[in-house]
Amino acid sequence: MLAMPTTGFQAMGPGGPSLFVPTQQPGIPTLETITYQHIHETSSKRISTLDYLRKAHEGRVYWFNTLLFNKPDLQRMPSFDPRKLARRATNYLLLGLSLPTALELNGVNAVEYLKTWNALFTEFEAFQQTHPDGSTLSRGRFPQMFKRATVTASKGRRSSAASEIGLPMGNDHSDSKSTNGSVSAGSSNQVTLFPTSENDLLPGEEYTHLLTPSLPFDPDFYETFATLCDVLIDCYTRLMELVSSPRECNPVVAEMFTKADARVRKLIIQGVVKEFEESSRSGVKSEVAGVGKVVLGGLM
């Protein structure tokens, strides 16, 4: 006679025991595990989206398998007015310069990293609202120096966001003014010197993390946007490295990540996606109308 298993219970049928139902229940994931999975899955999605947007601007992919936008096509978009592009390129450049410096200096753990991320994007949004005409081209808060910064994860793709984004790199200087206006000691790090501007930011307008140097020229929008995408990809990659296990996750990290990711979607991704969607719809309609004329022309 076979021995019955000791785990579970037997369901009684009309003819006696007929079904064995196990009592062991699958483990319920903890809040930390759920937060960890959410951060990694969302970060991976943002990295893919940013990479896709960069390739779309470079004319390397068909927008959702419909149309291929090359540079002349992009320039015909209503939102790609030269004056608007210059303003957007300036804003993107300032954000791209600020992200590596601020996050690398405050990237000891996920909490400080996300706290700085949110603070920087809050300042960036306030700057855009204060200077809607891109007036930072002629005025700057930093007539001093900007230290060259490199995101840790960017070594394989772009060695330096500051150099790749289009600003000239200066030589080492033994006595240079720091970002708060004081004189700093000599440093072996390579620095960037910006032209001095007599006009500063508006009275009372100060930023802790956002760099706002005077720019001697309008940056190229396409190169600037591609580099900004690289910098943001590196930011999400670095965040996943800091959140390496559920132990680093807690409700504070979850809340700050949600806010930081929402700001990236609002200030960078949503506007670009909307532009491509509108242009792709009108482009597809034109293509279908053209095909219809060819087909009907041959039948009539």
Short mmCIF file of C-alpha atoms in Angstrom, two decimals:
data_model
loop_
_atom_site.label_atom_id
_atom_site.label_comp_id
_atom_site.label_asym_id
_atom_site.label_seq_id
_atom_site.Cartn_x
_atom_site.Cartn_y
_atom_site.Cartn_z
CA MET A 1 0.00 0.00 0.00
CA LEU A 2 1.44 3.38 -1.04
CA ALA A 3 1.97 6.04 1.60
CA MET A 4 0.03 9.27 1.04
CA PRO A 5 1.97 12.59 0.85
CA THR A 6 2.15 14.50 4.09
CA THR A 7 1.58 17.95 2.49
CA GLY A 8 -1.77 19.11 1.17
CA PHE A 9 -5.20 17.70 1.66
CA GLN A 10 -7.50 15.34 -0.20
CA ALA A 11 -10.77 16.45 -1.74
CA MET A 12 -13.52 13.88 -1.19
CA GLY A 13 -15.44 12.72 -4.23
CA PRO A 14 -18.45 10.41 -4.59
CA GLY A 15 -16.22 7.34 -4.54
CA GLY A 16 -13.76 8.48 -1.90
CA PRO A 17 -10.54 10.46 -2.13
CA SER A 18 -10.09 11.68 -5.71
CA LEU A 19 -8.06 14.88 -5.79
CA PHE A 20 -4.89 16.05 -4.11
CA VAL A 21 -4.70 19.82 -3.62
CA PRO A 22 -1.38 21.29 -2.41
CA THR A 23 -1.54 23.76 0.46
CA GLN A 24 1.74 25.55 -0.36
CA GLN A 25 1.07 29.09 -1.69
CA PRO A 26 3.45 31.04 -3.93
CA GLY A 27 5.45 33.73 -2.18
CA ILE A 28 3.97 37.24 -2.31
CA PRO A 29 6.55 39.82 -3.52
CA THR A 30 7.48 42.46 -1.00
CA LEU A 31 7.09 46.20 -1.54
CA GLU A 32 10.84 46.53 -1.95
CA THR A 33 10.85 43.90 -4.70
CA ILE A 34 7.97 45.56 -6.51
CA THR A 35 9.73 48.94 -6.32
CA TYR A 36 12.98 47.41 -7.57
CA GLN A 37 11.26 45.81 -10.56
CA HIS A 38 9.36 49.01 -11.35
CA ILE A 39 12.51 51.16 -11.34
CA HIS A 40 14.43 48.77 -13.57
CA GLU A 41 11.59 48.15 -16.01
CA THR A 42 10.73 51.84 -16.33
CA SER A 43 14.39 52.83 -16.68
CA SER A 44 14.87 50.26 -19.45
CA LYS A 45 11.83 51.63 -21.26
CA ARG A 46 13.10 55.21 -21.01
CA ILE A 47 16.51 54.17 -22.30
CA SER A 48 14.89 52.49 -25.32
CA THR A 49 12.65 55.50 -25.93
CA LEU A 50 15.51 58.00 -25.76
CA ASP A 51 17.63 55.87 -28.07
CA TYR A 52 14.70 55.63 -30.50
CA LEU A 53 14.13 59.39 -30.46
CA ARG A 54 17.80 60.03 -31.10
CA LYS A 55 17.81 57.67 -34.08
CA ALA A 56 14.59 59.25 -35.40
CA HIS A 57 16.22 62.69 -35.35
CA GLU A 58 19.24 61.28 -37.13
CA GLY A 59 17.07 59.70 -39.87
CA ARG A 60 18.12 56.16 -38.95
CA VAL A 61 14.73 54.59 -38.23
CA TYR A 62 11.24 54.76 -39.71
CA TRP A 63 8.88 56.36 -37.22
CA PHE A 64 6.88 53.35 -36.06
CA ASN A 65 7.48 51.75 -39.47
CA THR A 66 5.69 54.55 -41.34
CA LEU A 67 7.92 57.41 -42.47
CA LEU A 68 11.63 58.13 -42.45
CA PHE A 69 12.36 61.68 -41.31
CA ASN A 70 15.63 63.07 -42.59
CA LYS A 71 16.98 66.51 -41.72
CA PRO A 72 15.11 68.38 -44.51
CA ASP A 73 11.87 66.70 -43.40
CA LEU A 74 12.46 67.75 -39.81
CA GLN A 75 13.15 71.33 -40.86
CA ARG A 76 9.72 71.47 -42.50
CA MET A 77 7.97 70.69 -39.23
CA PRO A 78 6.11 73.74 -37.83
CA SER A 79 7.84 73.40 -34.48
CA PHE A 80 11.29 73.31 -36.11
CA ASP A 81 11.40 77.02 -36.77
CA PRO A 82 15.04 78.22 -36.73
CA ARG A 83 14.42 80.65 -33.86
CA LYS A 84 12.58 78.02 -31.83
CA LEU A 85 15.29 75.46 -32.54
CA ALA A 86 17.98 77.84 -31.29
CA ARG A 87 16.09 78.33 -28.03
CA ARG A 88 15.47 74.61 -27.56
CA ALA A 89 19.07 73.77 -28.39
CA THR A 90 20.27 76.24 -25.78
CA ASN A 91 17.97 74.79 -23.12
CA TYR A 92 18.97 71.24 -23.99
CA LEU A 93 22.64 72.18 -23.88
CA LEU A 94 22.35 73.71 -20.42
CA LEU A 95 20.54 70.63 -19.14
CA GLY A 96 23.08 68.32 -20.78
CA LEU A 97 25.94 70.24 -19.18
CA SER A 98 24.34 70.25 -15.75
CA LEU A 99 23.26 66.62 -15.46
CA PRO A 100 26.70 64.91 -15.38
CA THR A 101 28.15 67.42 -12.92
CA ALA A 102 25.23 67.52 -10.48
CA LEU A 103 24.48 63.79 -10.48
CA GLU A 104 28.08 62.61 -10.30
CA LEU A 105 28.77 64.85 -7.32
CA ASN A 106 25.63 63.61 -5.55
CA GLY A 107 25.55 60.01 -6.70
CA VAL A 108 26.67 58.28 -3.52
CA ASN A 109 23.32 56.53 -3.12
CA ALA A 110 19.93 56.33 -4.82
CA VAL A 111 18.25 58.79 -2.44
CA GLU A 112 20.76 61.60 -2.97
CA TYR A 113 20.95 60.84 -6.68
CA LEU A 114 17.20 61.12 -7.18
CA LYS A 115 16.97 64.14 -4.90
CA THR A 116 19.50 66.01 -7.04
CA TRP A 117 17.81 64.80 -10.22
CA ASN A 118 14.47 66.26 -9.13
CA ALA A 119 16.05 69.51 -7.93
CA LEU A 120 17.89 70.00 -11.22
CA PHE A 121 14.81 69.41 -13.36
CA THR A 122 12.80 71.76 -11.15
CA GLU A 123 15.40 74.47 -11.75
CA PHE A 124 15.47 73.68 -15.47
CA GLU A 125 11.70 74.04 -15.74
CA ALA A 126 11.82 77.33 -13.82
CA PHE A 127 14.59 78.59 -16.11
CA GLN A 128 12.56 77.79 -19.22
CA GLN A 129 9.60 79.72 -17.85
CA THR A 130 11.78 82.68 -16.84
CA HIS A 131 13.64 82.84 -20.16
CA PRO A 132 11.15 81.77 -22.84
CA ASP A 133 13.09 83.68 -25.51
CA GLY A 134 16.39 81.96 -24.80
CA SER A 135 17.96 85.14 -23.41
CA THR A 136 20.73 83.13 -21.78
CA LEU A 137 22.59 83.41 -25.09
CA SER A 138 23.57 86.94 -24.13
CA ARG A 139 23.63 86.69 -20.35
CA GLY A 140 25.18 84.17 -18.05
CA ARG A 141 25.60 83.33 -14.42
CA PHE A 142 28.96 81.65 -14.91
CA PRO A 143 31.61 83.94 -16.38
CA GLN A 144 34.07 81.70 -14.56
CA MET A 145 34.76 78.07 -15.36
CA PHE A 146 32.91 74.83 -15.84
CA LYS A 147 34.66 71.67 -14.79
CA ARG A 148 34.62 68.89 -17.31
CA ALA A 149 32.43 66.05 -16.05
CA THR A 150 31.93 62.55 -17.32
CA VAL A 151 29.08 60.21 -16.48
CA THR A 152 30.42 56.85 -15.34
CA ALA A 153 28.30 54.80 -17.71
CA SER A 154 29.08 56.93 -20.76
CA LYS A 155 32.58 55.56 -21.35
CA GLY A 156 31.42 53.18 -24.04
CA ARG A 157 29.42 55.75 -25.99
CA ARG A 158 30.44 59.36 -25.37
CA SER A 159 33.46 60.10 -23.22
CA SER A 160 32.32 63.51 -22.07
CA ALA A 161 28.95 65.20 -22.29
CA ALA A 162 30.58 68.60 -21.93
CA SER A 163 33.00 68.17 -24.82
CA GLU A 164 30.59 66.33 -27.11
CA ILE A 165 27.83 68.85 -26.62
CA GLY A 166 29.84 71.40 -28.53
CA LEU A 167 31.74 73.66 -26.11
CA PRO A 168 35.50 74.21 -26.44
CA MET A 169 37.63 72.74 -23.70
CA GLY A 170 40.23 75.04 -22.15
CA ASN A 171 43.60 74.28 -20.64
CA ASP A 172 44.34 73.84 -16.97
CA HIS A 173 44.51 77.06 -15.02
CA SER A 174 46.20 77.43 -11.67
CA ASP A 175 43.99 80.28 -10.44
CA SER A 176 40.45 80.40 -11.70
CA LYS A 177 37.18 81.55 -10.23
CA SER A 178 34.90 78.79 -9.04
CA THR A 179 31.19 78.64 -9.76
CA ASN A 180 30.34 80.66 -6.66
CA GLY A 181 32.68 83.50 -7.62
CA SER A 182 35.57 82.69 -5.28
CA VAL A 183 39.12 81.89 -6.36
CA SER A 184 39.90 78.20 -6.33
CA ALA A 185 43.23 76.47 -6.00
CA GLY A 186 45.05 74.95 -8.92
CA SER A 187 43.58 71.76 -10.31
CA SER A 188 44.85 69.19 -12.74
CA ASN A 189 41.37 68.63 -14.14
CA GLN A 190 40.55 70.04 -17.53
CA VAL A 191 38.12 72.95 -17.45
CA THR A 192 36.02 74.97 -19.83
CA LEU A 193 36.16 78.75 -19.89
CA PHE A 194 33.09 80.74 -20.86
CA PRO A 195 33.05 84.34 -22.03
CA THR A 196 32.28 86.92 -19.40
CA SER A 197 28.95 88.70 -19.60
CA GLU A 198 28.22 92.04 -17.95
CA ASN A 199 24.59 91.05 -17.44
CA ASP A 200 23.80 88.40 -14.86
CA LEU A 201 20.55 86.52 -14.36
CA LEU A 202 17.49 88.39 -13.24
CA PRO A 203 17.53 89.81 -9.71
CA GLY A 204 16.97 87.01 -7.23
CA GLU A 205 17.31 84.32 -9.88
CA GLU A 206 19.75 81.70 -8.64
CA TYR A 207 20.29 78.05 -9.38
CA THR A 208 22.09 75.45 -7.31
CA HIS A 209 22.49 72.68 -9.88
CA LEU A 210 21.61 74.20 -13.27
CA LEU A 211 24.59 75.68 -15.10
CA THR A 212 23.75 78.80 -17.13
CA PRO A 213 26.91 79.97 -18.91
CA SER A 214 26.98 82.62 -21.59
CA LEU A 215 27.16 81.03 -25.02
CA PRO A 216 29.05 82.71 -27.87
CA PHE A 217 26.95 81.02 -30.56
CA ASP A 218 23.74 79.12 -31.14
CA PRO A 219 24.39 75.40 -30.60
CA ASP A 220 23.40 72.90 -33.25
CA PHE A 221 20.05 71.43 -32.28
CA TYR A 222 20.54 67.96 -33.75
CA GLU A 223 23.93 67.33 -32.14
CA THR A 224 22.76 68.81 -28.87
CA PHE A 225 19.61 66.69 -28.75
CA ALA A 226 21.53 63.50 -29.58
CA THR A 227 24.03 64.21 -26.83
CA LEU A 228 21.28 65.03 -24.33
CA CYS A 229 19.69 61.66 -25.09
CA ASP A 230 23.04 60.00 -24.41
CA VAL A 231 23.37 61.85 -21.11
CA LEU A 232 19.86 60.88 -20.00
CA ILE A 233 20.51 57.27 -20.99
CA ASP A 234 23.60 57.35 -18.81
CA CYS A 235 21.57 58.83 -15.94
CA TYR A 236 19.05 55.98 -16.03
CA THR A 237 21.86 53.44 -16.37
CA ARG A 238 23.64 54.88 -13.34
CA LEU A 239 20.39 54.81 -11.37
CA MET A 240 19.95 51.10 -12.07
CA GLU A 241 23.49 50.55 -10.82
CA LEU A 242 22.70 52.38 -7.59
CA VAL A 243 19.46 50.41 -7.18
CA SER A 244 21.20 47.06 -7.54
CA SER A 245 18.85 45.07 -5.31
CA PRO A 246 15.53 45.42 -3.45
CA ARG A 247 17.51 46.37 -0.34
CA GLU A 248 18.10 49.85 -1.80
CA CYS A 249 14.37 50.36 -2.39
CA ASN A 250 11.96 52.03 0.00
CA PRO A 251 8.87 54.26 -0.30
CA VAL A 252 11.07 57.39 -0.44
CA VAL A 253 13.07 56.05 -3.40
CA ALA A 254 9.87 54.98 -5.16
CA GLU A 255 8.28 58.42 -4.76
CA MET A 256 11.36 60.34 -5.88
CA PHE A 257 11.87 58.07 -8.89
CA THR A 258 8.26 58.58 -9.97
CA LYS A 259 8.70 62.35 -9.81
CA ALA A 260 12.05 62.31 -11.63
CA ASP A 261 10.79 60.07 -14.41
CA ALA A 262 7.64 62.17 -14.80
CA ARG A 263 9.77 65.29 -15.30
CA VAL A 264 11.82 63.60 -18.02
CA ARG A 265 8.63 62.57 -19.80
CA LYS A 266 7.10 66.03 -19.47
CA LEU A 267 10.09 68.20 -20.36
CA ILE A 268 11.85 66.03 -22.94
CA ILE A 269 9.93 63.06 -24.31
CA GLN A 270 6.27 64.12 -24.63
CA GLY A 271 6.90 67.18 -26.77
CA VAL A 272 9.18 65.34 -29.19
CA VAL A 273 6.79 62.41 -29.55
CA LYS A 274 3.88 64.77 -30.21
CA GLU A 275 5.83 66.54 -32.97
CA PHE A 276 6.62 63.28 -34.73
CA GLU A 277 3.09 61.96 -34.34
CA GLU A 278 1.54 65.04 -35.94
CA SER A 279 4.03 65.07 -38.80
CA SER A 280 3.74 61.33 -39.38
CA ARG A 281 -0.07 61.54 -39.61
CA SER A 282 0.05 64.31 -42.20
CA GLY A 283 2.85 62.54 -44.06
CA VAL A 284 0.96 59.24 -44.21
CA LYS A 285 -2.16 61.02 -45.47
CA SER A 286 -0.12 62.64 -48.25
CA GLU A 287 1.46 59.32 -49.18
CA VAL A 288 -1.92 57.55 -49.29
CA ALA A 289 -3.42 60.37 -51.36
CA GLY A 290 -0.54 60.13 -53.80
CA VAL A 291 -0.95 56.37 -54.14
CA GLY A 292 -4.69 56.84 -54.66
CA LYS A 293 -4.09 59.26 -57.52
CA VAL A 294 -1.71 56.84 -59.22
CA VAL A 295 -4.11 53.89 -58.86
CA LEU A 296 -7.23 55.79 -59.91
CA GLY A 297 -5.35 57.49 -62.75
CA GLY A 298 -4.57 54.11 -64.26
CA LEU A 299 -8.18 52.93 -64.01
CA MET A 300 -9.90 55.98 -65.42
#
